[in-house]
Every structure is written in structure tokens, then in C-alpha cells.
Tab-separated table of C-alpha atoms in Angstrom:
chain	number	residue	atom	x	y	z
A	1	MET	CA	71.392	8.759	47.819
A	2	GLU	CA	72.969	9.925	50.854
A	3	THR	CA	71.706	12.989	50.131
A	4	ALA	CA	67.997	12.340	50.171
A	5	LYS	CA	69.048	10.486	53.800
A	6	ASN	CA	70.144	13.202	54.847
A	7	ARG	CA	67.663	15.328	53.820
A	8	SER	CA	65.182	12.663	55.063
A	9	PHE	CA	66.514	12.956	58.495
A	10	SER	CA	66.807	17.146	58.029
A	11	ASP	CA	62.652	17.265	57.217
A	12	MET	CA	61.803	14.969	60.379
A	13	GLY	CA	63.809	17.029	62.716
A	14	VAL	CA	62.139	20.635	61.513
A	15	MET	CA	58.355	18.076	61.786
A	16	LEU	CA	59.448	16.994	65.505
A	17	GLY	CA	60.350	20.524	66.631
A	18	ARG	CA	57.378	21.919	64.744
A	19	SER	CA	54.994	19.553	66.806
A	20	ILE	CA	57.338	19.740	70.423
A	21	ARG	CA	56.660	23.513	69.896
A	22	HIS	CA	53.041	22.236	69.732
A	23	VAL	CA	53.599	20.239	73.277
A	24	PHE	CA	55.475	23.078	74.940
A	25	ARG	CA	52.692	25.484	74.109
A	26	SER	CA	49.771	24.342	75.189
A	27	MET	CA	51.618	22.819	79.033
A	28	ASP	CA	48.364	22.631	79.789
A	29	THR	CA	47.805	19.009	77.922
A	30	ILE	CA	51.148	17.354	79.533
A	31	ILE	CA	48.891	18.300	83.100
A	32	THR	CA	45.973	17.032	82.033
A	33	VAL	CA	47.725	13.987	81.246
A	34	CYS	CA	49.718	13.578	84.068
A	35	ILE	CA	46.317	14.634	86.235
A	36	THR	CA	44.330	11.497	86.681
A	37	PRO	CA	47.335	9.495	87.293
A	38	ILE	CA	48.426	11.151	90.236
A	39	ALA	CA	44.898	11.863	91.284
A	40	MET	CA	44.892	7.479	91.120
A	41	MET	CA	47.505	7.189	92.652
A	42	LEU	CA	46.643	8.920	95.275
A	43	LEU	CA	43.004	8.004	95.557
A	44	PHE	CA	44.681	4.276	95.326
A	45	VAL	CA	47.600	4.377	98.646
A	46	TYR	CA	45.795	6.967	100.717
A	47	VAL	CA	41.923	5.755	100.430
A	48	PHE	CA	41.904	1.915	98.846
A	49	GLY	CA	45.527	1.099	99.972
A	50	GLY	CA	44.624	-0.007	103.915
A	51	ALA	CA	42.638	-2.638	102.241
A	52	ILE	CA	44.347	-3.807	99.632
A	53	ASP	CA	47.024	-7.125	100.620
A	54	THR	CA	49.501	-6.693	97.851
A	55	GLY	CA	52.093	-9.096	99.484
A	56	THR	CA	54.396	-5.845	99.707
A	57	ASP	CA	54.754	-3.238	102.551
A	58	ASN	CA	55.085	-0.450	99.707
A	59	TYR	CA	51.952	-0.247	97.986
A	60	VAL	CA	53.342	2.893	96.491
A	61	ASN	CA	55.998	0.559	94.763
A	62	TYR	CA	53.575	-1.684	93.983
A	63	LEU	CA	51.125	0.553	92.153
A	64	LEU	CA	53.476	2.340	89.928
A	65	PRO	CA	54.551	0.528	87.271
A	66	GLY	CA	50.738	0.212	86.603
A	67	ILE	CA	49.786	4.773	86.669
A	68	LEU	CA	52.872	4.831	84.068
A	69	LEU	CA	50.646	2.621	81.676
A	70	ILE	CA	47.305	4.657	82.390
A	71	ALA	CA	49.019	7.637	82.020
A	72	ILE	CA	51.148	6.757	78.893
A	73	ALA	CA	47.590	5.452	77.259
A	74	SER	CA	45.926	8.359	78.218
A	75	GLY	CA	48.983	10.575	76.503
A	76	ILE	CA	49.173	9.094	73.296
A	77	SER	CA	45.276	10.091	72.627
A	78	TYR	CA	47.246	13.757	72.366
A	79	THR	CA	48.662	12.030	69.249
A	80	ALA	CA	45.123	11.389	67.701
A	81	TYR	CA	44.500	14.416	67.824
A	82	ARG	CA	47.143	16.761	66.840
A	83	LEU	CA	47.429	14.138	63.930
A	84	PHE	CA	43.401	14.694	62.884
A	85	LEU	CA	44.014	18.310	62.951
A	86	ASP	CA	46.890	18.195	60.806
A	87	LYS	CA	44.500	16.637	58.473
A	88	GLN	CA	41.905	18.182	59.037
A	89	ARG	CA	42.981	21.608	58.026
A	90	GLY	CA	45.418	20.658	54.799
A	91	ILE	CA	48.168	21.319	56.515
A	92	ILE	CA	49.083	17.449	55.823
A	93	GLU	CA	48.057	17.972	52.175
A	94	ARG	CA	50.510	21.196	52.098
A	95	PHE	CA	53.421	19.188	53.508
A	96	HIS	CA	52.826	16.733	50.753
A	97	THR	CA	53.196	18.338	47.906
A	98	MET	CA	56.468	19.795	48.894
A	99	PRO	CA	59.936	17.698	47.982
A	100	ILE	CA	60.186	16.544	51.660
A	101	ALA	CA	59.706	12.419	52.582
A	102	ARG	CA	56.354	11.641	53.697
A	103	SER	CA	57.241	9.605	56.717
A	104	ALA	CA	58.739	12.730	57.720
A	105	VAL	CA	55.466	14.111	59.374
A	106	LEU	CA	54.410	11.369	60.570
A	107	TRP	CA	57.314	10.471	62.225
A	108	GLY	CA	57.626	13.889	63.834
A	109	HIS	CA	53.998	13.780	65.486
A	110	VAL	CA	55.344	9.555	66.373
A	111	LEU	CA	59.635	11.312	67.865
A	112	THR	CA	56.994	14.063	69.584
A	113	SER	CA	55.193	11.063	71.394
A	114	LEU	CA	58.304	9.845	72.925
A	115	VAL	CA	59.084	13.240	74.147
A	116	SER	CA	55.842	13.976	75.661
A	117	ASN	CA	55.250	11.246	77.266
A	118	ALA	CA	58.628	11.006	78.910
A	119	LEU	CA	58.421	13.908	79.624
A	120	SER	CA	54.975	12.858	82.043
A	121	VAL	CA	56.243	9.608	83.444
A	122	PHE	CA	59.568	11.519	84.274
A	123	ILE	CA	56.617	14.165	86.728
A	124	ILE	CA	54.763	10.595	88.194
A	125	ILE	CA	57.917	9.094	89.179
A	126	LEU	CA	58.225	12.378	91.056
A	127	VAL	CA	55.111	12.583	92.619
A	128	ALA	CA	55.500	9.077	93.584
A	129	LEU	CA	58.880	8.867	95.104
A	130	LEU	CA	57.109	12.689	97.485
A	131	MET	CA	54.527	9.145	98.261
A	132	GLY	CA	57.337	7.128	99.541
A	133	PHE	CA	57.765	5.586	96.704
A	134	ARG	CA	61.789	3.420	96.580
A	135	SER	CA	63.835	1.339	94.454
A	136	SER	CA	67.223	-0.308	94.771
A	137	ALA	CA	67.473	-0.672	91.013
A	138	GLY	CA	70.433	0.368	89.300
A	139	ILE	CA	70.934	1.974	85.738
A	140	LEU	CA	70.834	-0.973	83.891
A	141	SER	CA	67.290	-1.643	85.540
A	142	TRP	CA	66.489	2.108	85.152
A	143	LEU	CA	67.493	1.892	81.560
A	144	ALA	CA	66.077	-1.293	80.842
A	145	VAL	CA	62.803	-0.022	82.662
A	146	ALA	CA	62.548	3.282	79.557
A	147	GLY	CA	62.778	0.944	77.385
A	148	ILE	CA	59.910	-1.412	78.016
A	149	LEU	CA	58.213	2.322	78.556
A	150	MET	CA	59.271	3.594	75.505
A	151	LEU	CA	57.927	0.705	73.510
A	152	PHE	CA	54.693	0.604	75.377
A	153	THR	CA	54.850	4.257	73.988
A	154	LEU	CA	55.451	3.602	70.328
A	155	ALA	CA	53.141	0.825	70.594
A	156	LEU	CA	50.168	2.645	71.825
A	157	THR	CA	51.259	5.207	69.463
A	158	TRP	CA	51.123	3.452	66.339
A	159	ILE	CA	47.389	3.185	67.303
A	160	ALA	CA	46.665	6.476	68.143
A	161	ALA	CA	48.855	7.425	64.422
A	162	ILE	CA	45.517	4.843	62.724
A	163	ALA	CA	42.364	6.686	65.279
A	164	GLY	CA	44.027	10.285	64.247
A	165	LEU	CA	44.460	9.441	60.368
A	166	SER	CA	40.688	7.684	59.843
A	167	ALA	CA	38.763	10.145	62.795
A	168	LYS	CA	36.149	11.718	61.193
A	169	SER	CA	35.791	13.983	64.276
A	170	VAL	CA	37.780	15.082	66.931
A	171	GLU	CA	35.721	13.121	69.656
A	172	GLY	CA	36.027	10.082	67.437
A	173	ALA	CA	39.990	10.308	67.478
A	174	SER	CA	40.611	10.372	71.086
A	175	ALA	CA	37.614	8.815	72.358
A	176	PHE	CA	40.321	4.796	71.467
A	177	SER	CA	41.801	5.832	74.254
A	178	TYR	CA	39.038	4.505	76.718
A	179	PRO	CA	39.517	0.966	76.875
A	180	LEU	CA	43.429	1.548	76.251
A	181	ILE	CA	43.437	3.652	79.660
A	182	PHE	CA	41.008	0.995	81.229
A	183	LEU	CA	43.396	-2.178	80.617
A	184	PRO	CA	45.093	-1.623	83.318
A	185	PHE	CA	42.587	-1.609	85.743
A	186	ILE	CA	41.442	-5.566	85.023
A	187	SER	CA	45.611	-6.920	85.354
A	188	SER	CA	47.672	-7.295	88.605
A	189	ALA	CA	48.668	-3.384	88.182
A	190	PHE	CA	46.556	-2.005	91.436
A	191	VAL	CA	46.196	-5.709	92.826
A	192	PRO	CA	46.869	-9.489	92.666
A	193	THR	CA	45.359	-11.315	89.979
A	194	GLU	CA	45.108	-14.208	92.383
A	195	SER	CA	42.073	-12.221	93.756
A	196	MET	CA	40.219	-12.132	90.753
A	197	PRO	CA	37.081	-14.811	90.044
A	198	LEU	CA	38.365	-17.054	86.860
A	199	VAL	CA	37.087	-15.948	84.152
A	200	VAL	CA	38.021	-12.151	84.643
A	201	ARG	CA	41.851	-13.533	86.585
A	202	VAL	CA	42.711	-16.047	82.844
A	203	PHE	CA	41.400	-12.250	80.985
A	204	ALA	CA	43.893	-10.629	83.916
A	205	GLU	CA	46.623	-12.731	83.491
A	206	ASN	CA	46.800	-13.303	79.933
A	207	GLN	CA	46.424	-9.356	78.530
A	208	PRO	CA	49.468	-6.984	77.739
A	209	VAL	CA	49.479	-5.138	80.895
A	210	THR	CA	50.295	-7.943	83.203
A	211	PRO	CA	53.515	-8.836	82.344
A	212	ILE	CA	54.260	-4.793	81.812
A	213	VAL	CA	53.954	-4.524	84.895
A	214	SER	CA	55.318	-7.162	87.311
A	215	ALA	CA	58.190	-7.185	84.689
A	216	ILE	CA	58.798	-3.420	85.693
A	217	ARG	CA	57.881	-4.222	89.159
A	218	ALA	CA	60.041	-6.952	89.361
A	219	LEU	CA	62.784	-4.985	87.610
A	220	LEU	CA	61.961	-1.591	90.054
A	221	ALA	CA	62.360	-3.889	93.089
A	222	SER	CA	66.118	-5.727	91.833
A	223	GLN	CA	64.183	-8.910	91.494
A	224	PRO	CA	64.674	-11.173	89.348
A	225	VAL	CA	62.229	-10.587	85.794
A	226	SER	CA	61.188	-14.415	84.439
A	227	ASN	CA	59.912	-14.908	81.287
A	228	ASN	CA	57.720	-11.511	82.130
A	229	ILE	CA	60.025	-9.096	80.959
A	230	TRP	CA	60.719	-10.724	76.947
A	231	ILE	CA	56.061	-11.695	77.327
A	232	ALA	CA	56.416	-8.139	77.674
A	233	LEU	CA	58.663	-7.052	74.897
A	234	ALA	CA	57.127	-9.521	72.635
A	235	TRP	CA	53.181	-7.409	73.329
A	236	CYS	CA	54.567	-4.394	72.636
A	237	LEU	CA	56.812	-5.225	69.258
A	238	GLY	CA	53.637	-7.006	68.597
A	239	ILE	CA	51.164	-4.439	68.918
A	240	LEU	CA	53.753	-2.133	67.488
A	241	ILE	CA	54.456	-4.040	64.245
A	242	VAL	CA	50.650	-4.725	63.176
A	243	ALA	CA	49.847	-0.998	64.737
A	244	TYR	CA	52.506	0.160	62.357
A	245	ILE	CA	50.992	-1.225	59.355
A	246	PHE	CA	47.391	-0.525	59.657
A	247	ALA	CA	48.449	2.958	60.440
A	248	ILE	CA	50.555	3.817	57.603
A	249	ARG	CA	48.175	2.311	55.437
A	250	ALA	CA	45.490	4.715	57.144
A	251	TYR	CA	48.380	7.462	56.159
A	252	LYS	CA	48.271	6.772	52.688
A	253	ARG	CA	44.779	6.974	51.773
A	254	THR	CA	44.908	10.488	53.235
A	255	SER	CA	47.339	11.283	50.091
A	256	SER	CA	45.131	9.445	47.917
A	257	ALA	CA	41.328	10.149	48.978
B	1	MET	CA	59.619	23.773	27.370
B	2	GLU	CA	56.577	26.183	26.501
B	3	LYS	CA	53.758	24.686	28.401
B	4	ALA	CA	53.755	24.714	32.010
B	5	ILE	CA	50.967	22.157	32.212
B	6	GLU	CA	49.407	19.680	29.797
B	7	VAL	CA	46.888	17.328	31.142
B	8	LYS	CA	45.134	15.274	28.624
B	9	GLY	CA	42.126	12.978	28.262
B	10	LEU	CA	41.846	13.092	32.944
B	11	ARG	CA	39.660	11.324	33.885
B	12	LYS	CA	38.518	10.488	37.704
B	13	SER	CA	35.826	8.695	39.555
B	14	PHE	CA	35.091	8.642	43.615
B	15	LYS	CA	33.763	4.936	44.395
B	16	ASP	CA	30.609	5.344	41.279
B	17	VAL	CA	30.747	9.099	40.574
B	18	GLU	CA	32.649	10.336	37.622
B	19	VAL	CA	33.952	13.334	38.231
B	20	LEU	CA	35.896	14.166	35.425
B	21	LYS	CA	34.922	12.835	32.261
B	22	GLY	CA	38.419	13.527	30.393
B	23	VAL	CA	39.815	17.206	30.522
B	24	ASP	CA	41.813	18.296	28.633
B	25	PHE	CA	44.146	21.903	28.850
B	26	GLU	CA	47.410	23.611	28.424
B	27	VAL	CA	48.076	26.124	30.510
B	28	THR	CA	51.714	27.903	29.015
B	29	ARG	CA	54.698	29.191	30.834
B	30	GLY	CA	53.685	32.869	32.820
B	31	GLU	CA	50.163	33.107	32.142
B	32	ILE	CA	47.671	33.004	34.722
B	33	PHE	CA	44.994	30.871	33.838
B	34	ALA	CA	41.828	30.186	35.368
B	35	LEU	CA	39.293	26.800	35.856
B	36	LEU	CA	35.831	28.569	36.344
B	37	GLY	CA	32.792	26.091	37.614
B	38	SER	CA	30.143	25.599	39.720
B	39	ASN	CA	30.575	24.151	43.136
B	40	GLY	CA	31.461	20.157	42.464
B	41	ALA	CA	32.322	20.571	38.856
B	42	GLY	CA	35.885	18.561	40.375
B	43	LYS	CA	37.545	21.790	40.116
B	44	SER	CA	39.690	21.151	42.871
B	45	THR	CA	39.869	16.953	42.464
B	46	ILE	CA	42.112	18.810	38.595
B	47	VAL	CA	44.515	20.610	40.937
B	48	LYS	CA	45.348	17.685	43.791
B	49	ILE	CA	46.096	15.449	40.788
B	50	LEU	CA	48.538	18.427	39.461
B	51	CYS	CA	49.802	19.002	42.949
B	52	THR	CA	50.039	14.723	42.806
B	53	LEU	CA	48.297	14.452	46.172
B	54	LEU	CA	45.700	11.839	43.690
B	55	LYS	CA	46.163	9.894	41.040
B	56	PRO	CA	44.250	9.953	38.269
B	57	ASP	CA	42.404	6.941	36.947
B	58	GLY	CA	43.044	7.362	33.181
B	59	GLY	CA	44.560	10.031	30.691
B	60	THR	CA	48.169	12.126	31.586
B	61	ALA	CA	49.063	15.532	33.552
B	62	VAL	CA	52.115	16.357	32.861
B	63	VAL	CA	53.403	19.353	35.197
B	64	ASN	CA	56.925	21.689	34.691
B	65	GLY	CA	57.621	18.103	32.070
B	66	ASN	CA	57.455	16.050	34.111
B	67	ASP	CA	54.495	13.269	34.423
B	68	VAL	CA	52.134	13.954	38.400
B	69	ALA	CA	51.992	9.702	38.326
B	70	SER	CA	55.547	8.363	37.316
B	71	ARG	CA	57.688	11.305	38.279
B	72	PRO	CA	55.419	13.217	41.627
B	73	GLY	CA	59.022	13.641	43.398
B	74	HIS	CA	59.826	15.961	40.773
B	75	VAL	CA	56.486	17.704	39.717
B	76	ARG	CA	56.913	18.712	43.696
B	77	GLN	CA	59.985	19.973	43.262
B	78	SER	CA	58.866	23.322	40.650
B	79	ILE	CA	54.810	23.617	42.387
B	80	SER	CA	52.971	24.968	46.200
B	81	LEU	CA	49.925	24.766	46.517
B	82	THR	CA	47.511	27.146	47.970
B	83	GLY	CA	44.761	24.987	49.032
B	84	GLN	CA	40.795	25.755	50.011
B	85	PHE	CA	41.102	26.470	53.443
B	86	ALA	CA	44.270	28.639	54.705
B	87	ALA	CA	46.840	25.772	55.517
B	88	VAL	CA	48.758	27.629	57.911
B	89	ASP	CA	49.881	25.810	61.767
B	90	GLU	CA	47.722	27.091	64.251
B	91	ILE	CA	50.096	27.034	67.006
B	92	LEU	CA	53.642	28.840	65.286
B	93	THR	CA	53.754	32.230	64.948
B	94	GLY	CA	53.690	33.732	62.148
B	95	ARG	CA	57.316	34.423	61.526
B	96	GLU	CA	57.715	30.777	62.632
B	97	ASN	CA	55.908	29.005	59.503
B	98	LEU	CA	57.825	30.658	57.396
B	99	ILE	CA	61.085	30.042	58.835
B	100	MET	CA	59.533	25.769	58.952
B	101	ILE	CA	59.243	26.126	55.322
B	102	ALA	CA	62.560	27.266	54.515
B	103	LYS	CA	63.560	24.916	56.092
B	104	LEU	CA	61.525	22.099	54.950
B	105	ARG	CA	62.651	23.430	51.236
B	106	HIS	CA	66.269	23.198	52.192
B	107	LEU	CA	66.827	27.082	51.705
B	108	LYS	CA	70.336	28.637	52.938
B	109	ASN	CA	68.885	31.151	55.544
B	110	PRO	CA	66.191	30.564	56.568
B	111	HIS	CA	65.253	33.242	59.324
B	112	GLN	CA	66.450	36.283	56.440
B	113	VAL	CA	63.612	34.967	53.893
B	114	ALA	CA	61.137	34.598	56.242
B	115	ASP	CA	61.770	38.515	57.104
B	116	ASP	CA	61.484	39.017	53.646
B	117	MET	CA	57.774	37.519	52.837
B	118	LEU	CA	56.903	39.084	56.118
B	119	LYS	CA	57.825	42.302	54.575
B	120	ARG	CA	56.737	42.146	50.821
B	121	PHE	CA	53.128	41.194	52.311
B	122	GLY	CA	52.658	43.735	54.876
B	123	LEU	CA	52.386	41.274	57.873
B	124	THR	CA	55.946	42.286	59.911
B	125	GLU	CA	54.132	43.418	62.787
B	126	ALA	CA	52.049	40.213	62.885
B	127	ALA	CA	54.991	38.582	62.888
B	128	HIS	CA	55.323	36.651	66.179
B	129	ARG	CA	51.638	36.192	66.830
B	130	LYS	CA	50.044	32.918	66.380
B	131	PRO	CA	47.669	32.752	63.262
B	132	SER	CA	43.983	32.252	64.930
B	133	THR	CA	44.453	36.071	66.178
B	134	TYR	CA	44.927	37.031	62.129
B	135	SER	CA	41.984	38.002	59.583
B	136	GLY	CA	40.361	36.324	57.176
B	137	GLY	CA	42.816	38.272	54.889
B	138	MET	CA	45.763	37.530	57.274
B	139	ARG	CA	45.305	34.161	57.106
B	140	ARG	CA	45.239	33.736	53.303
B	141	LYS	CA	48.484	36.402	52.855
B	142	LEU	CA	50.768	34.199	55.092
B	143	ASP	CA	48.701	31.332	54.012
B	144	ILE	CA	50.043	32.516	50.411
B	145	ALA	CA	53.410	33.691	51.560
B	146	LEU	CA	54.275	29.760	52.723
B	147	SER	CA	53.534	28.599	49.486
B	148	LEU	CA	55.680	31.502	47.800
B	149	VAL	CA	58.811	30.497	50.098
B	150	GLY	CA	61.348	29.143	47.842
B	151	ASN	CA	59.882	30.775	44.674
B	152	PRO	CA	58.496	27.692	42.796
B	153	GLN	CA	57.283	28.038	39.425
B	154	ILE	CA	54.350	27.113	39.527
B	155	ILE	CA	51.299	27.820	41.794
B	156	PHE	CA	48.630	26.307	42.432
B	157	LEU	CA	45.808	28.657	44.023
B	158	ASP	CA	41.771	26.778	45.078
B	159	GLU	CA	39.318	29.238	45.489
B	160	PRO	CA	41.724	31.420	47.119
B	161	THR	CA	39.672	34.191	48.158
B	162	THR	CA	36.599	32.872	48.947
B	163	GLY	CA	35.474	33.705	52.356
B	164	LEU	CA	37.714	36.733	52.065
B	165	ASP	CA	35.889	40.313	52.527
B	166	PRO	CA	36.246	42.391	49.533
B	167	GLU	CA	39.190	44.740	50.303
B	168	ALA	CA	40.925	40.760	51.384
B	169	ARG	CA	40.032	40.075	48.055
B	170	ILE	CA	41.352	42.743	46.265
B	171	GLU	CA	44.654	42.502	47.730
B	172	VAL	CA	45.149	38.565	46.840
B	173	TRP	CA	43.953	39.854	43.509
B	174	LYS	CA	47.564	41.915	43.570
B	175	ILE	CA	49.481	39.701	44.838
B	176	VAL	CA	49.013	37.051	42.218
B	177	LYS	CA	49.124	39.886	39.712
B	178	ALA	CA	51.898	41.193	41.073
B	179	LEU	CA	53.299	36.860	40.769
B	180	ALA	CA	52.420	36.822	37.056
B	181	ASP	CA	54.477	39.806	36.421
B	182	ASN	CA	57.577	38.811	37.768
B	183	GLY	CA	56.912	35.508	35.683
B	184	THR	CA	55.461	32.405	37.381
B	185	THR	CA	52.630	30.372	36.684
B	186	ILE	CA	49.652	30.546	37.711
B	187	LEU	CA	46.600	28.045	38.117
B	188	MET	CA	43.569	29.400	40.023
B	189	THR	CA	40.287	27.902	40.487
B	190	THR	CA	36.918	29.718	40.880
B	191	GLN	CA	33.657	30.204	41.170
B	192	TYR	CA	33.604	34.026	41.016
B	193	LEU	CA	32.762	35.446	37.520
B	194	GLU	CA	34.291	38.656	38.039
B	195	GLU	CA	37.517	37.487	39.225
B	196	ALA	CA	38.334	34.693	36.308
B	197	GLU	CA	37.905	38.222	34.223
B	198	GLN	CA	40.350	40.608	35.967
B	199	LEU	CA	43.100	37.987	36.539
B	200	ALA	CA	42.747	35.445	33.789
B	201	ASP	CA	45.469	35.308	31.179
B	202	ARG	CA	43.020	31.917	29.858
B	203	ILE	CA	39.745	30.870	31.676
B	204	ALA	CA	38.626	27.038	31.156
B	205	ILE	CA	35.311	26.755	31.836
B	206	LEU	CA	34.534	23.370	34.300
B	207	HIS	CA	31.376	22.286	33.066
B	208	GLU	CA	29.918	17.878	34.488
B	209	GLY	CA	33.455	16.728	34.420
B	210	ARG	CA	34.526	18.156	31.151
B	211	ILE	CA	36.310	21.149	29.548
B	212	ILE	CA	33.535	22.948	27.789
B	213	ALA	CA	35.249	26.289	26.288
B	214	ASN	CA	38.839	27.513	26.374
B	215	GLY	CA	40.609	30.819	25.773
B	216	THR	CA	41.065	34.132	26.257
B	217	LEU	CA	37.750	36.094	27.942
B	218	ALA	CA	37.540	38.036	24.099
B	219	GLU	CA	37.819	34.557	22.613
B	220	LEU	CA	35.261	33.381	24.804
B	221	LYS	CA	32.833	36.337	24.941
B	222	THR	CA	32.882	35.714	20.518
B	223	LEU	CA	30.779	32.204	21.511
B	224	LEU	CA	27.627	34.699	22.613
B	225	PRO	CA	25.929	36.867	20.091
B	226	GLN	CA	27.189	40.585	18.829
B	227	ALA	CA	26.510	42.447	21.991
B	228	LYS	CA	24.028	44.312	21.650
B	229	VAL	CA	23.912	48.112	22.072
B	230	GLU	CA	21.234	49.682	24.885
B	231	TYR	CA	21.905	52.804	27.141
B	232	VAL	CA	21.264	51.806	30.816
B	233	GLU	CA	22.011	54.321	34.012
B	234	LYS	CA	24.262	52.588	35.852
B	235	GLN	CA	23.941	51.858	39.543
B	236	PRO	CA	27.199	51.223	41.420
B	237	THR	CA	27.608	48.104	42.906
B	238	LEU	CA	26.978	46.916	46.757
B	239	GLU	CA	30.868	46.042	46.121
B	240	GLU	CA	31.869	49.583	44.760
B	241	ILE	CA	29.459	51.294	47.758
B	242	PHE	CA	30.894	49.596	50.053
B	243	LEU	CA	34.502	49.955	49.485
B	244	ALA	CA	34.128	53.642	48.862
B	245	ILE	CA	32.065	54.164	52.544
B	246	VAL	CA	34.967	52.274	54.198
B	247	GLY	CA	37.955	54.291	52.343
B	248	ASN	CA	39.975	51.609	50.630
B	249	LYS	CA	42.863	54.000	50.380
B	250	GLU	CA	45.219	51.719	51.869
B	251	ALA	CA	44.539	48.424	50.213
B	252	ILE	CA	44.852	49.771	46.734
């Protein structure tokens, strides 16, 4: 039993190595993921920023959490894309006829998504620093931010897995991410929700992005996080669990359809 | 264990379409067994069931002594599939593809295994290139090489030469023959009558979800009335002309 477990970890390691190579051999995917959020950050800070009153003197600080979520939401569409290609090209079938843990294939992609999104988040934070982003947060707060972002990435990656495994075309595999990228716009990511009309405001304040953004913003500014962090974690965990169940279901269908 | 594969009363439907209506056949250890049938006859469905990718609706299929439905894990220990489309990783190099499979099969020296396999299939020069730069024949060779890593006892080849040019097809035939000479059991599907005739020890004809004939080529020939002797001037086939002109020396 012990050796079987070790084996499935080593299989997962091989799969992770495989898809990490895919990421690093197509660095354009990382650049594509980073460019839009960075452009948005430039646009909002240097063009709209002067007209937006957030009640803080550093708009980059206000904006960054939302920008990071947008980057992750667009980054995970590559997981859907890679899974779709694996399914379409029959390589998943090859793996499934071999004596390896079936879940290893899927987990390889999911872990790769964590690594590649961490990379784009890192690049965007570097650019934000150049643009005047400053944080007084200590190591623990940064770890908490990393934890929330990881959980958010995982949750969205499992949604991406559903899309990649059940899509009929490449376009379909990545189209699902557009609404996810759009969600931060109707939240407190760019402007405070107080200025929004009632209906929009109710939506904005009760969708997952707002508490996640608020929690990260508070952590980075060394302010009390209030219960936002718990609402944020609950959203991430909830999405993760539901998406995971459906993704596994879609995955089982690919191997027996 | 005499039989490598035993299939009894195998049934499979997709939605309302009954693809397999009770298929029976056996494959003896070490032979090349060809499943012959037109497109959509259900050949790939049989292969997928035997490879544990699909569950049968009825009947039994036993591969290397293990039932595919109840002991799929054991079946996977002894088989390898080369599917209809070359299932190679497009972004890894040929060598990395082989190393990956060797690692997944938990072999001792994956790099050595990969180099040996590249040599055996004449792919050493292409080792560090991506398969997207390969010709159709080279891709198919890499695909088959990946299936042979770890020396599985039973190999499934689903239409191994579909889409290949004549030279590449002959090369694949040679690979299949060499495998069988080493004692590997091979179940292949094909829609080319000539391919079955060239390679197979036994041939089963699948038609509308059932095996309608099964035997050696000689046995199948007896199903037809005695051949009449007629004198016909032998015309070269286009394939023979093609091979003669392009000079197939290095391929043979």
C-alpha cells in the first residue's frame, strides 16, 4: 500500500514536470497573461486614477489586489487549453492505459497552474513596485496573501478543468474565463462600491471578488482584516469543492466515453 | 496461459446505437491477430474495452488472465495501446517523451531506455527535436516506440498505418513483424485488406457488431469457391511503381 502511494506521488511528479516544461517552453503564455493586467494597471493608475476617489492616497495600493485576481482569472484559461489538447490528442488515453494513478494526469495540470500563476503574480507585483506600490505588511501578512491567492487559483483552476475536459473546441475551452475576468470590474477592485447604483452595489458587495480584494488590501496595508478574510476563504473553499466535484465527474467521463 | 485475450459475448451501445452485438474471439499468445472491418464497424470500441478505457455493457473480456471490468489495474500492467492518432507530447522532444513514459513505468534507467529505443527506431538524430517537426512516419514510429517502453506483453495497434505514406507503412509492418518474432502478442485493427494479409497470423472480420469470419488467411480463402485458373497479364500496382521510382532501398 505504501509503495502504491509513493508511486502515485512519483507519477504526479512526472506529470508536473511535463506540464511545467510546457509552461516554460511557451513563455509567451506567461507574458500574455501578464500583459493585460499590467496594461490595465497603467491605464487605471495614470489615466483614470486621478478621477477616482478611493479615500487612499496611493491608488496602486488600492488597485493591485484586483489586478492580481484578473491575472489569475486569465491565467487559468491555459490550464483548460492544455487539458483540452491532452484529451483531444489522445495522450490522456495513453496515460489511462498505463499502470499509473489516473488522478496523476489531472493533478499535474492543477499544480502547474499554481506554479505558472504564482510566476505571473510575482511579475505583476514587481511592475506595481515600479509604479509606486508600497506595503508595510510583515512576513505573516504576505504569507496570508499568498495563501488566499493560492486558494483562489486552485478554485478557478478546477473550474478551468471542467471547461477543458468538457469543451468541444479550443475556443470553448478558454471562453469560460471571460466572465471570470469581468467579475472584478463589478466589485470594489477598482472603485469603492458606495458610488454604484443600488442593484449593482448589492451584487458587487456580495460576490466573491469584493471580500477577497478587501482582505488582501487590508493585509497589505497592515490593517485589521475584519471578517472579510473569512468570507473570502469561505467563497474560495466553496467554489473549490463544487468545481472539484464537477471536474472529477467530467474527468471520469473522458476516460469512459 | 495459452490465451492472451479471450472475448465472449461482448456488447456495447452508445446511447441507442448498438455498436457491438455479442463479439467472440480469442487471441493466442505470441500471434498477430487482425481485426478487419470498415469504418464504424466497432473495431476501436473493442480495442478501447480491452485497454480498459471503456466498460462493456455485457459479456466478458479477459486480457492476460485478468478481467478488464473487475481487474483493470492488472490488465494495464501487461498492455500498451497505440491509438489511431499518434498520442505523443508535442512540446517535449522525442527523447523526453520516451523518458517520461519510462519514468511512468518505473523503469530503472529511463535515459538509457530512451536512448536504446531511439536507436532501435532510427530516431537518434531526431531525438532532441519536437515531434511537430517529424514526418508522419517518424511520428508513428515514436508513437509505437512509446508503447514499447517497458516491454509490455500485449500490444494494441489501432489502425497503425492509416494516413501514412507507402514507405512509412512498410516500415511499420517491419516493426510489427519484428515484435511478433520476439514473442509479443499483437492485436491490430485495420481497414486495409492487404495489411491484414501481410501481417496477421489470424484475421477476424467484424461486420455490423459481430465477428462474421475468423481464421488464418488460408482458412478464410476456403470460404470462397475454388479459385479458377485464369491467365491475366500482371500489371504493376501504382504502389509498386511509386516505390520503384522513389527508390525504396534504404527503407527495405
